[in-house]
Tab-separated table of C-alpha atoms in Angstrom:
chain	number	residue	atom	x	y	z
A	1	MET	CA	-15.305	46.939	-19.701
A	2	SER	CA	-12.382	49.679	-19.877
A	3	ILE	CA	-9.501	50.503	-17.795
A	4	PRO	CA	-7.575	54.090	-18.546
A	5	GLY	CA	-4.823	53.862	-20.326
A	6	LEU	CA	-5.528	50.156	-21.609
A	7	GLY	CA	-8.713	50.824	-23.357
A	8	GLN	CA	-11.559	48.372	-23.831
A	9	ILE	CA	-11.072	44.853	-22.961
A	10	ALA	CA	-13.243	42.259	-24.283
A	11	PRO	CA	-15.016	40.174	-21.962
A	12	GLN	CA	-13.725	36.559	-21.531
A	13	VAL	CA	-15.790	33.745	-22.312
A	14	PRO	CA	-15.370	30.752	-19.874
A	15	THR	CA	-14.336	27.706	-21.659
A	16	SER	CA	-16.155	24.763	-21.110
A	17	THR	CA	-14.134	21.757	-19.543
A	18	GLN	CA	-17.093	19.319	-18.812
A	19	ARG	CA	-17.853	16.337	-21.013
A	20	THR	CA	-20.028	12.921	-20.634
A	21	ILE	CA	-18.646	9.801	-21.041
A	22	ASN	CA	-21.199	6.856	-21.884
A	23	LEU	CA	-19.822	3.386	-21.370
A	24	ARG	CA	-21.434	0.268	-22.174
A	25	PRO	CA	-21.684	-3.152	-19.961
A	26	PHE	CA	-17.558	-4.198	-18.501
A	27	GLY	CA	-16.548	-1.025	-20.096
A	28	GLU	CA	-13.772	1.575	-18.991
A	29	TRP	CA	-12.758	4.808	-18.466
A	30	ARG	CA	-8.861	5.126	-17.931
A	31	PHE	CA	-6.838	8.216	-16.861
A	32	SER	CA	-3.734	9.606	-15.843
A	33	ILE	CA	-3.474	13.044	-13.987
A	34	PRO	CA	0.461	14.164	-13.549
A	35	HIS	CA	1.524	14.936	-10.248
A	36	GLN	CA	1.738	18.848	-9.709
A	37	HIS	CA	4.960	20.937	-8.714
A	38	SER	CA	3.160	21.533	-5.221
A	39	THR	CA	0.997	19.205	-3.008
A	40	PHE	CA	-1.090	21.894	-2.106
A	41	SER	CA	-3.241	24.274	-4.711
A	42	SER	CA	-4.378	27.650	-3.778
A	43	ASN	CA	-7.661	26.851	-5.160
A	44	SER	CA	-9.162	24.127	-3.659
A	45	SER	CA	-12.390	23.814	-6.345
A	46	ALA	CA	-9.618	23.076	-9.261
A	47	ALA	CA	-7.081	20.743	-7.399
A	48	GLY	CA	-8.159	18.155	-9.415
A	49	VAL	CA	-10.062	16.079	-12.282
A	50	THR	CA	-13.886	15.989	-11.056
A	51	VAL	CA	-16.050	13.152	-12.140
A	52	ARG	CA	-19.631	12.296	-10.972
A	53	LEU	CA	-21.545	9.274	-12.103
A	54	VAL	CA	-24.956	10.042	-13.611
A	55	ALA	CA	-26.656	7.049	-14.407
A	56	GLY	CA	-25.561	3.613	-13.925
A	57	THR	CA	-23.173	1.732	-11.867
A	58	ALA	CA	-19.212	2.552	-11.624
A	59	GLU	CA	-16.592	1.805	-9.566
A	60	ARG	CA	-12.504	2.201	-8.570
A	61	ASP	CA	-10.876	-1.067	-7.781
A	62	GLY	CA	-14.358	-2.489	-6.776
A	63	THR	CA	-14.940	0.528	-4.511
A	64	GLU	CA	-18.358	1.735	-5.932
A	65	LEU	CA	-19.121	5.165	-6.782
A	66	ALA	CA	-22.304	6.455	-5.188
A	67	PRO	CA	-24.887	8.194	-7.557
A	68	ASN	CA	-24.827	12.014	-8.305
A	69	CYS	CA	-21.829	12.517	-6.072
A	70	VAL	CA	-18.928	14.375	-6.955
A	71	TYR	CA	-15.800	12.813	-6.556
A	72	THR	CA	-11.931	14.665	-7.245
A	73	PHE	CA	-9.220	12.534	-8.431
A	74	LEU	CA	-5.873	14.753	-7.679
A	75	PRO	CA	-2.511	14.753	-9.362
A	76	GLY	CA	-0.918	11.445	-9.417
A	77	THR	CA	-3.294	9.510	-10.065
A	78	LYS	CA	-3.407	6.695	-12.325
A	79	SER	CA	-6.317	3.984	-12.651
A	80	LYS	CA	-9.552	3.352	-14.271
A	81	LEU	CA	-13.568	3.410	-13.463
A	82	PHE	CA	-15.028	0.145	-14.618
A	83	THR	CA	-18.677	-0.592	-14.604
A	84	ASP	CA	-20.708	-4.098	-15.147
A	85	GLN	CA	-24.040	-2.844	-16.522
A	86	GLY	CA	-23.100	0.593	-18.089
A	87	CYS	CA	-23.014	4.085	-16.860
A	88	THR	CA	-22.461	7.826	-17.533
A	89	LEU	CA	-19.771	9.688	-16.219
A	90	GLU	CA	-19.692	13.544	-16.392
A	91	ILE	CA	-16.099	14.719	-16.374
A	92	ASN	CA	-14.922	18.132	-15.155
A	93	ASN	CA	-11.598	19.305	-15.734
A	94	THR	CA	-11.598	22.881	-13.965
A	95	GLY	CA	-8.037	22.409	-13.350
A	96	GLY	CA	-6.736	21.985	-16.652
A	97	TYR	CA	-4.400	19.262	-15.848
A	98	PRO	CA	-3.277	17.632	-18.880
A	99	LEU	CA	-5.685	14.502	-18.692
A	100	GLU	CA	-4.615	11.693	-20.226
A	101	ASP	CA	-7.577	9.331	-21.036
A	102	ARG	CA	-9.366	7.024	-22.892
A	103	VAL	CA	-12.579	4.418	-23.124
A	104	ILE	CA	-12.273	1.339	-23.748
A	105	GLU	CA	-15.142	-1.418	-24.295
A	106	TYR	CA	-15.136	-5.022	-25.391
A	107	PRO	CA	-16.900	-6.922	-27.538
A	108	SER	CA	-18.254	-9.278	-25.189
A	109	PRO	CA	-17.794	-9.179	-21.231
A	110	GLU	CA	-16.002	-12.695	-22.039
A	111	GLN	CA	-12.950	-10.542	-23.443
A	112	SER	CA	-12.463	-8.231	-20.046
A	113	PRO	CA	-9.970	-9.574	-17.953
A	114	MET	CA	-11.968	-8.053	-15.152
A	115	LEU	CA	-14.737	-11.199	-15.836
A	116	SER	CA	-11.752	-13.656	-14.807
A	117	TYR	CA	-11.082	-11.098	-11.863
A	118	LEU	CA	-14.701	-11.445	-10.384
A	119	ASN	CA	-14.845	-15.016	-10.753
A	120	LEU	CA	-11.746	-15.342	-8.561
A	121	HIS	CA	-13.577	-13.349	-5.896
A	122	PHE	CA	-16.714	-15.686	-6.459
A	123	GLY	CA	-14.499	-18.629	-5.790
A	124	LEU	CA	-13.118	-16.984	-2.437
A	125	GLN	CA	-16.684	-16.066	-1.214
A	126	ASP	CA	-16.981	-19.880	-2.044
A	127	HIS	CA	-14.290	-20.862	0.629
A	128	GLU	CA	-14.859	-18.089	2.585
A	129	ARG	CA	-18.420	-19.370	3.100
A	130	ALA	CA	-17.091	-23.063	3.960
A	131	ALA	CA	-14.635	-21.664	6.522
A	132	ALA	CA	-17.352	-19.786	8.413
A	133	ALA	CA	-19.447	-23.345	8.220
A	134	HIS	CA	-16.390	-24.843	10.228
A	135	ALA	CA	-16.346	-22.201	12.307
A	136	GLN	CA	-19.616	-22.798	13.726
A	137	LEU	CA	-18.890	-26.295	13.953
A	138	HIS	CA	-15.462	-26.038	15.723
A	139	PRO	CA	-15.800	-22.473	17.809
A	140	THR	CA	-13.056	-23.348	20.231
A	141	HIS	CA	-10.453	-20.611	19.851
A	142	HIS	CA	-6.582	-20.389	21.286
A	143	LEU	CA	-6.028	-23.972	20.135
A	144	PRO	CA	-2.327	-24.805	19.836
A	145	GLN	CA	-0.643	-24.861	16.847
A	146	GLN	CA	0.604	-28.267	15.442
A	147	GLN	CA	4.266	-28.155	14.314
A	148	GLY	CA	4.890	-29.445	10.745
A	149	ARG	CA	3.078	-29.129	7.164
A	150	GLY	CA	1.529	-31.080	5.249
A	151	ALA	CA	-2.382	-33.410	5.398
A	152	GLY	CA	-3.331	-33.445	8.771
A	153	ALA	CA	-1.443	-30.705	10.640
A	154	GLY	CA	-3.930	-28.698	12.275
A	155	ALA	CA	-6.666	-30.431	11.992
A	156	THR	CA	-8.384	-29.445	15.129
A	157	ARG	CA	-7.775	-25.538	14.442
A	158	PRO	CA	-10.354	-23.429	13.261
A	159	LYS	CA	-9.626	-22.864	9.202
A	160	PRO	CA	-9.193	-19.768	7.781
A	161	GLY	CA	-10.654	-18.245	4.925
A	162	PRO	CA	-8.843	-18.160	1.761
A	163	ARG	CA	-5.003	-17.070	2.067
A	164	VAL	CA	-4.078	-15.681	-1.339
A	165	LEU	CA	-0.288	-14.605	-2.692
A	166	VAL	CA	-0.442	-12.124	-5.438
A	167	CYS	CA	2.573	-12.151	-7.533
A	168	GLY	CA	3.605	-11.387	-11.117
A	169	PRO	CA	6.336	-9.351	-13.518
A	170	ARG	CA	6.775	-5.746	-12.573
A	171	CYS	CA	3.790	-3.320	-13.430
A	172	ALA	CA	1.276	-5.984	-13.665
A	173	GLY	CA	-1.627	-4.542	-11.927
A	174	LYS	CA	-0.709	-6.970	-8.634
A	175	THR	CA	-2.066	-3.950	-6.297
A	176	SER	CA	-4.533	-2.702	-8.026
A	177	LEU	CA	-6.070	-7.037	-7.905
A	178	VAL	CA	-5.242	-6.781	-3.989
A	179	LYS	CA	-7.278	-3.783	-3.806
A	180	LEU	CA	-10.195	-5.221	-6.072
A	181	LEU	CA	-10.312	-8.304	-4.126
A	182	ALA	CA	-10.298	-6.998	-0.702
A	183	ALA	CA	-13.469	-3.949	-1.593
A	184	LEU	CA	-15.338	-6.358	-3.245
A	185	ALA	CA	-14.980	-8.605	0.103
A	186	THR	CA	-15.719	-5.679	2.404
A	187	ARG	CA	-18.559	-5.076	0.247
A	188	MET	CA	-19.879	-8.705	1.060
A	189	GLY	CA	-19.563	-7.408	5.057
A	190	SER	CA	-15.642	-9.559	5.177
A	191	GLN	CA	-13.053	-8.241	7.004
A	192	PRO	CA	-9.821	-9.499	4.714
A	193	LEU	CA	-6.455	-8.823	6.236
A	194	VAL	CA	-4.523	-7.545	3.971
A	195	ALA	CA	-0.396	-7.765	3.747
A	196	ASN	CA	2.389	-5.740	1.703
A	197	LEU	CA	5.780	-7.312	1.186
A	198	ASN	CA	6.808	-4.771	-1.113
A	199	PRO	CA	8.834	-2.054	0.551
A	200	THR	CA	9.099	0.366	-2.594
A	201	ASP	CA	5.322	0.585	-1.849
A	202	GLY	CA	3.823	1.467	1.446
A	203	LEU	CA	0.210	-0.086	2.523
A	204	LEU	CA	-1.000	2.789	4.770
A	205	SER	CA	2.419	4.334	5.504
A	206	LEU	CA	5.256	5.577	3.837
A	207	PRO	CA	7.391	3.694	1.209
A	208	GLY	CA	9.898	1.363	2.440
A	209	THR	CA	8.096	-0.326	4.809
A	210	LEU	CA	6.441	-3.535	4.912
A	211	GLY	CA	2.962	-3.781	6.758
A	212	ALA	CA	-0.187	-5.491	7.497
A	213	ALA	CA	-3.793	-4.378	8.178
A	214	VAL	CA	-7.740	-4.957	8.560
A	215	PHE	CA	-10.251	-3.710	6.092
A	216	GLY	CA	-13.700	-3.770	7.138
A	217	THR	CA	-14.875	-0.751	5.847
A	218	LEU	CA	-15.029	1.658	2.846
A	219	MET	CA	-11.791	2.330	0.696
A	220	ASP	CA	-11.207	5.923	-0.277
A	221	VAL	CA	-11.743	6.033	-3.871
A	222	GLU	CA	-10.514	9.403	-4.595
A	223	GLU	CA	-7.008	9.383	-3.088
A	224	PRO	CA	-4.446	8.830	-5.542
A	225	ALA	CA	-3.464	5.104	-3.804
A	226	GLY	CA	-7.049	4.288	-4.187
A	227	GLY	CA	-7.510	3.358	-0.397
A	228	PHE	CA	-3.634	1.983	0.324
A	229	GLY	CA	-2.220	5.622	0.409
A	230	VAL	CA	-1.349	6.971	4.310
A	231	THR	CA	-3.877	9.373	4.564
A	232	ASN	CA	-6.282	6.793	5.157
A	233	THR	CA	-5.004	6.728	8.305
A	234	PRO	CA	-5.666	8.054	11.747
A	235	ILE	CA	-5.069	11.630	11.260
A	236	SER	CA	-5.733	15.109	13.078
A	237	GLY	CA	-9.226	16.217	12.321
A	238	PRO	CA	-12.096	14.463	10.646
A	239	SER	CA	-12.586	11.987	7.763
A	240	ALA	CA	-15.374	11.222	5.698
A	241	VAL	CA	-13.787	7.461	4.886
A	242	PRO	CA	-13.202	5.353	7.824
A	243	VAL	CA	-9.495	5.126	8.438
A	244	LYS	CA	-7.173	1.725	9.058
A	245	ASN	CA	-4.765	0.985	11.519
A	246	PRO	CA	-1.679	-0.917	9.810
A	247	LEU	CA	1.047	-2.567	11.484
A	248	THR	CA	4.057	-1.156	10.218
A	249	PHE	CA	7.609	-2.376	10.121
A	250	TYR	CA	10.020	-0.481	8.897
A	251	PHE	CA	12.632	-1.901	6.202
A	252	GLY	CA	14.634	0.979	5.265
A	253	ARG	CA	15.328	-0.195	1.803
A	254	GLU	CA	13.827	-0.056	-1.639
A	255	LYS	CA	14.210	-3.528	-2.883
A	256	VAL	CA	13.661	-6.872	-1.410
A	257	GLU	CA	17.249	-7.587	-3.056
A	258	ASP	CA	19.137	-4.690	-1.358
A	259	ASP	CA	18.723	-7.035	1.945
A	260	VAL	CA	16.842	-10.103	1.484
A	261	ASP	CA	17.538	-11.762	5.064
A	262	MET	CA	16.056	-8.570	6.731
A	263	TRP	CA	13.449	-9.070	4.598
A	264	ARG	CA	13.099	-12.984	5.373
A	265	GLN	CA	13.077	-11.906	9.113
A	266	MET	CA	10.695	-9.123	8.819
A	267	THR	CA	8.431	-11.359	6.314
A	268	GLU	CA	8.438	-14.237	9.311
A	269	ARG	CA	7.925	-11.768	11.964
A	270	LEU	CA	4.626	-10.142	10.244
A	271	ALA	CA	3.230	-13.498	9.375
A	272	VAL	CA	3.316	-14.810	13.036
A	273	LEU	CA	1.553	-11.367	14.554
A	274	VAL	CA	-1.087	-12.157	11.289
A	275	LYS	CA	-1.601	-15.743	12.703
A	276	HIS	CA	-2.266	-14.018	15.889
A	277	LYS	CA	-4.687	-12.105	14.615
A	278	PHE	CA	-6.414	-15.018	13.129
A	279	GLU	CA	-6.692	-16.810	16.356
A	280	ARG	CA	-8.176	-13.781	18.131
A	281	ASN	CA	-10.590	-12.806	15.366
A	282	ARG	CA	-13.151	-14.599	14.144
A	283	ASP	CA	-14.489	-12.377	11.084
A	284	VAL	CA	-10.723	-11.991	10.137
A	285	ARG	CA	-9.811	-15.200	10.337
A	286	VAL	CA	-13.312	-16.367	7.952
A	287	ALA	CA	-12.240	-13.844	5.942
A	288	GLY	CA	-9.017	-14.726	5.043
A	289	LEU	CA	-5.316	-12.897	4.144
A	290	LEU	CA	-4.381	-10.985	0.527
A	291	VAL	CA	-0.767	-10.545	0.200
A	292	ASP	CA	0.831	-8.567	-1.907
A	293	THR	CA	4.479	-9.031	-3.495
A	294	ALA	CA	7.070	-7.706	-5.227
A	295	PRO	CA	7.897	-7.911	-8.416
A	296	VAL	CA	9.206	-11.307	-9.479
A	297	GLU	CA	9.753	-12.173	-13.193
A	298	ALA	CA	9.670	-15.911	-14.897
A	299	GLY	CA	13.205	-17.484	-14.848
A	300	ASP	CA	13.952	-15.374	-11.658
A	301	LYS	CA	14.797	-18.326	-9.538
A	302	GLU	CA	15.597	-16.221	-5.993
A	303	GLY	CA	12.574	-14.312	-7.010
A	304	GLN	CA	10.622	-17.506	-6.643
A	305	ASP	CA	12.324	-18.799	-3.856
A	306	LEU	CA	11.431	-15.900	-1.598
A	307	LEU	CA	7.578	-16.267	-3.198
A	308	GLY	CA	8.202	-19.727	-2.118
A	309	TRP	CA	8.952	-18.961	1.536
A	310	ALA	CA	6.030	-16.108	1.785
A	311	VAL	CA	3.999	-18.919	0.697
A	312	ARG	CA	4.891	-21.026	3.703
A	313	GLN	CA	5.054	-18.255	6.269
A	314	PHE	CA	1.344	-17.098	5.805
A	315	ASP	CA	0.338	-20.677	4.930
A	316	ALA	CA	-1.230	-19.238	1.697
A	317	ASN	CA	-3.195	-21.928	-0.394
A	318	TYR	CA	-3.960	-19.872	-3.431
A	319	VAL	CA	-1.388	-18.381	-5.664
A	320	VAL	CA	-2.526	-15.929	-8.085
A	321	VAL	CA	0.045	-15.021	-10.547
A	322	LEU	CA	-0.854	-12.219	-13.319
A	323	GLY	CA	0.614	-11.602	-16.683
A	324	SER	CA	2.823	-13.956	-17.348
A	325	GLU	CA	2.172	-17.752	-17.910
A	326	GLN	CA	5.774	-18.745	-18.017
A	327	LEU	CA	5.916	-17.459	-14.202
A	328	LYS	CA	2.485	-20.010	-13.443
A	329	THR	CA	4.018	-22.886	-14.716
A	330	GLU	CA	7.341	-22.564	-13.034
A	331	LEU	CA	5.465	-21.448	-9.437
A	332	GLY	CA	3.008	-24.886	-10.458
A	333	GLN	CA	6.102	-27.158	-10.173
A	334	GLN	CA	7.272	-25.457	-7.369
A	335	PHE	CA	4.263	-25.926	-5.086
A	336	ALA	CA	2.646	-29.386	-7.426
A	337	SER	CA	3.068	-31.668	-3.970
A	338	GLU	CA	2.888	-29.130	-1.294
A	339	LYS	CA	0.406	-28.558	0.701
A	340	THR	CA	-0.641	-25.980	3.786
A	341	SER	CA	-0.533	-27.318	7.739
A	342	PHE	CA	-4.497	-27.254	7.142
A	343	GLY	CA	-3.416	-30.295	4.762
A	344	GLU	CA	-5.420	-27.770	1.984
A	345	PRO	CA	-3.147	-28.349	-1.799
A	346	ILE	CA	-1.204	-24.778	-3.167
A	347	THR	CA	-3.694	-24.054	-6.172
A	348	VAL	CA	-1.382	-21.746	-8.564
A	349	LEU	CA	-3.901	-19.775	-10.685
A	350	GLY	CA	-2.610	-17.794	-13.859
A	351	LEU	CA	-4.471	-14.588	-14.827
A	352	ASP	CA	-4.349	-12.349	-17.988
A	353	LYS	CA	-2.584	-8.700	-17.194
A	354	SER	CA	-5.484	-5.963	-17.614
A	355	ASP	CA	-4.089	-3.849	-21.028
A	356	GLY	CA	-4.946	-0.847	-18.443
A	357	ALA	CA	-2.077	-1.922	-16.343
A	358	VAL	CA	0.081	1.442	-16.303
A	359	GLN	CA	3.739	1.515	-16.534
A	360	ILE	CA	5.248	3.286	-13.552
A	361	ASP	CA	8.600	5.036	-14.483
A	362	LYS	CA	10.993	6.029	-12.294
A	363	GLY	CA	10.009	9.789	-12.311
A	364	TRP	CA	6.618	9.278	-11.350
A	365	ARG	CA	7.618	7.068	-8.492
A	366	GLN	CA	9.662	9.529	-7.254
A	367	LYS	CA	7.233	11.946	-7.264
A	368	SER	CA	4.625	9.659	-5.657
A	369	THR	CA	7.337	9.071	-3.191
A	370	GLU	CA	7.896	12.957	-2.079
A	371	THR	CA	3.856	13.216	-2.294
A	372	ALA	CA	3.427	10.556	0.137
A	373	ILE	CA	5.899	12.118	2.732
A	374	LYS	CA	4.990	15.872	2.643
A	375	GLU	CA	1.299	14.464	2.502
A	376	TYR	CA	2.107	12.276	5.934
A	377	PHE	CA	3.438	15.309	7.329
A	378	PHE	CA	0.938	17.987	6.021
A	379	GLY	CA	-2.196	16.057	4.878
A	380	GLY	CA	-3.728	16.319	1.304
A	381	ILE	CA	-6.123	18.610	-0.242
A	382	LYS	CA	-9.184	17.681	1.598
A	383	ALA	CA	-7.784	17.288	5.038
A	384	ARG	CA	-4.963	19.553	5.816
A	385	LEU	CA	-2.541	19.030	9.180
A	386	SER	CA	-0.273	21.349	10.871
A	387	PRO	CA	3.205	19.104	12.155
A	388	PHE	CA	5.205	20.239	15.082
A	389	THR	CA	8.884	21.743	14.495
A	390	GLN	CA	10.479	20.804	17.430
A	391	SER	CA	14.010	20.783	18.689
A	392	ALA	CA	16.098	18.584	20.783
A	393	SER	CA	19.557	17.876	21.838
A	394	PHE	CA	21.715	15.465	20.633
A	395	ASP	CA	21.944	13.576	24.066
A	396	GLU	CA	17.770	13.382	23.854
A	397	LEU	CA	17.594	11.179	20.663
A	398	VAL	CA	19.247	8.075	20.215
A	399	VAL	CA	19.410	6.845	16.357
A	400	PHE	CA	20.718	3.958	14.740
A	401	LYS	CA	21.279	2.832	11.434
A	402	ALA	CA	21.441	-0.124	9.784
A	403	PRO	CA	24.717	-1.190	7.646
A	404	GLU	CA	25.422	0.571	4.557
A	405	GLU	CA	25.709	-2.846	2.560
A	406	PRO	CA	24.353	-6.043	4.685
A	407	TYR	CA	26.779	-9.073	5.063
A	408	GLU	CA	27.482	-11.857	6.425
A	409	GLY	CA	27.589	-11.400	10.561
A	410	ALA	CA	26.854	-7.899	10.372
A	411	PRO	CA	24.835	-6.043	13.066
A	412	VAL	CA	20.688	-5.328	12.604
A	413	LEU	CA	21.703	-2.000	13.727
A	414	GLU	CA	24.148	0.526	14.907
A	415	ARG	CA	23.976	3.079	16.927
A	416	VAL	CA	24.977	6.363	15.573
A	417	GLU	CA	25.677	10.163	16.356
A	418	ILE	CA	23.742	12.801	14.776
A	419	THR	CA	25.609	14.722	12.060
A	420	PRO	CA	24.973	17.035	9.602
A	421	GLU	CA	24.286	14.341	6.674
A	422	MET	CA	20.840	13.710	8.198
A	423	ALA	CA	19.020	16.662	7.594
A	424	HIS	CA	16.451	16.103	5.562
A	425	TRP	CA	16.434	12.500	6.048
A	426	THR	CA	12.852	10.866	7.264
A	427	LEU	CA	13.316	8.495	10.432
A	428	ALA	CA	11.209	5.626	12.113
A	429	VAL	CA	10.178	6.336	15.649
A	430	MET	CA	10.079	2.538	16.987
A	431	ILE	CA	7.569	1.356	19.413
A	432	ALA	CA	10.344	0.510	21.690
A	433	SER	CA	12.876	1.859	24.422
A	434	VAL	CA	16.170	2.702	23.975
A	435	ASN	CA	17.500	0.356	26.382
A	436	ASP	CA	16.185	-2.653	24.174
A	437	SER	CA	18.391	-4.917	22.071
A	438	PRO	CA	19.485	-3.507	18.539
A	439	GLN	CA	17.095	-7.067	17.333
A	440	ALA	CA	14.215	-5.951	19.501
A	441	ILE	CA	14.846	-2.627	18.451
A	442	ARG	CA	14.757	-3.675	14.353
A	443	PHE	CA	12.034	-5.658	14.616
A	444	SER	CA	9.647	-3.363	16.567
A	445	SER	CA	6.712	-1.948	14.822
A	446	VAL	CA	6.408	1.575	13.654
A	447	LEU	CA	5.135	4.310	16.084
A	448	GLY	CA	5.432	7.068	13.671
A	449	PHE	CA	7.933	9.300	11.101
A	450	ILE	CA	10.075	12.383	11.628
A	451	VAL	CA	11.580	14.592	9.463
A	452	ILE	CA	14.996	16.276	10.412
A	453	ALA	CA	15.049	19.635	9.230
A	454	ASP	CA	18.194	20.813	10.666
A	455	VAL	CA	21.241	19.669	12.684
A	456	ASP	CA	23.819	22.406	14.303
A	457	GLN	CA	26.762	20.240	15.474
A	458	GLU	CA	28.031	23.281	17.671
A	459	ARG	CA	25.145	24.081	19.673
A	460	ARG	CA	24.530	20.141	19.389
A	461	ARG	CA	20.831	21.002	18.989
A	462	VAL	CA	18.559	19.194	15.840
A	463	LYS	CA	15.375	20.318	14.403
A	464	PHE	CA	13.051	18.250	13.817
A	465	LEU	CA	9.659	17.760	12.324
A	466	SER	CA	6.704	15.523	13.569
A	467	PRO	CA	3.405	15.377	13.117
A	468	VAL	CA	2.031	15.150	17.304
A	469	SER	CA	3.192	17.740	19.681
A	470	GLY	CA	5.602	16.602	22.934
A	471	ARG	CA	8.733	14.661	23.217
A	472	LEU	CA	10.172	11.483	21.660
A	473	GLY	CA	10.819	9.951	24.919
A	474	ASN	CA	12.704	7.145	24.933
A	475	HIS	CA	11.582	5.793	21.724
A	476	PRO	CA	14.742	4.984	19.446
A	477	LEU	CA	14.725	6.146	15.669
A	478	ILE	CA	15.979	4.156	12.996
A	479	TRP	CA	17.781	5.910	9.633
A	480	GLY	CA	17.378	3.641	6.986
A	481	ARG	CA	18.758	4.490	3.285
A	482	TRP	CA	15.484	4.750	1.680
A	483	PRO	CA	13.083	7.049	0.891
A	484	GLU	CA	16.191	9.239	0.179
A	485	PRO	CA	15.698	12.925	0.834
A	486	TYR	CA	14.317	14.302	-2.382
A	487	LEU	CA	13.154	17.653	-0.814
A	488	ASN	CA	12.893	19.873	1.962
A	489	LEU	CA	9.746	19.842	3.690
A	490	LEU	CA	10.361	23.170	5.604
A	491	ALA	CA	11.391	24.893	2.233
């Protein structure tokens, strides 16, 4: 090819980015795709790293990959593909991302931590079958709960399936294990209820929230959060993966220790609603509960006391400790003489941390939070959304704010005036009325979120971004302290 004034240009030979990986049984392909500067790519075909299962079986956190189907793993993904029988993977990095990956294989399945995770799943399935048999013998629903804990309490109530609380140090793989157990249960036709007590990671919602949801259908393996992300909730448009409907409470802070009393009250409220779900839905009750928790270290007495609070509120009968033998010993001593309200012992199990559990630094977490907020309003690469920019007067919006620093006797919420400092903050829209008490508003569930785009003090007008059209009505807003306004969504 010749261009006038530039001479002859040699034809460009495309560089092949495709390669094939063969994994032996219980092998893993671990990979990390860095975040993009922008959530959206102008070239959707180069949006991420594509993987095709050529032969064998493979799964991501318990959700199987279909043979010969091309999966696109998006920027901001740290994960692994596991095979129990061996497989061949075709990997194509057409986007040219600085992909970090490696193959892990073990001399024998017994040396893989996945074997102990699978054995845990099979043990929980045995408990679920026992609960199903008990439900057939005692089909009566809505029996009044008896008070107290210990042997004999609640003997006439239908027994639920396994209630599992997963805990451990930071970056031990707790969320991945909860995802794995939930996905394996759904593959067996179960409908487990999953709860998240770590405000740093939102479950099917934005970070800064606590919540729970029933998982009875396939999870999205392509999404960076592996099925726990905000794009797995009802959105405007078709979805290839069945969506989930979470119950969400707005904590509004990054860590549990930022407001321990509020966390306790929200955890108690969430546990009550989980028990109500058990009473009203036999299938969910039989499948049981999986609880993800915030990091707790060995020797952390306050953190272990909070774990004990959660175990008692959710009536958990299994406590799984990942990656800390000392923490397992300390919790074993704490629960040695305790029983659930059904008279069951509280079993503390210790499992090895997978050496594939990735370390999440502050920068990566901040980017993940930004991406979650963007995708809530604009959708992801697979499903674009068009949010609505709306304008309202100061008098049309009622905003409440939690105290900057919690203290004894502090109000749960205080009504505040709209100020320019609110610009670019994400506010929670509550399922409550502006006429409700601050206590009722604080412990209501979340309807959705808006982002304040601009505040015009002179005209007393505020511009905000909303995922749906229409006025907010008499729904109150809560202005939290986290996530912070990292970016301007309308820039």
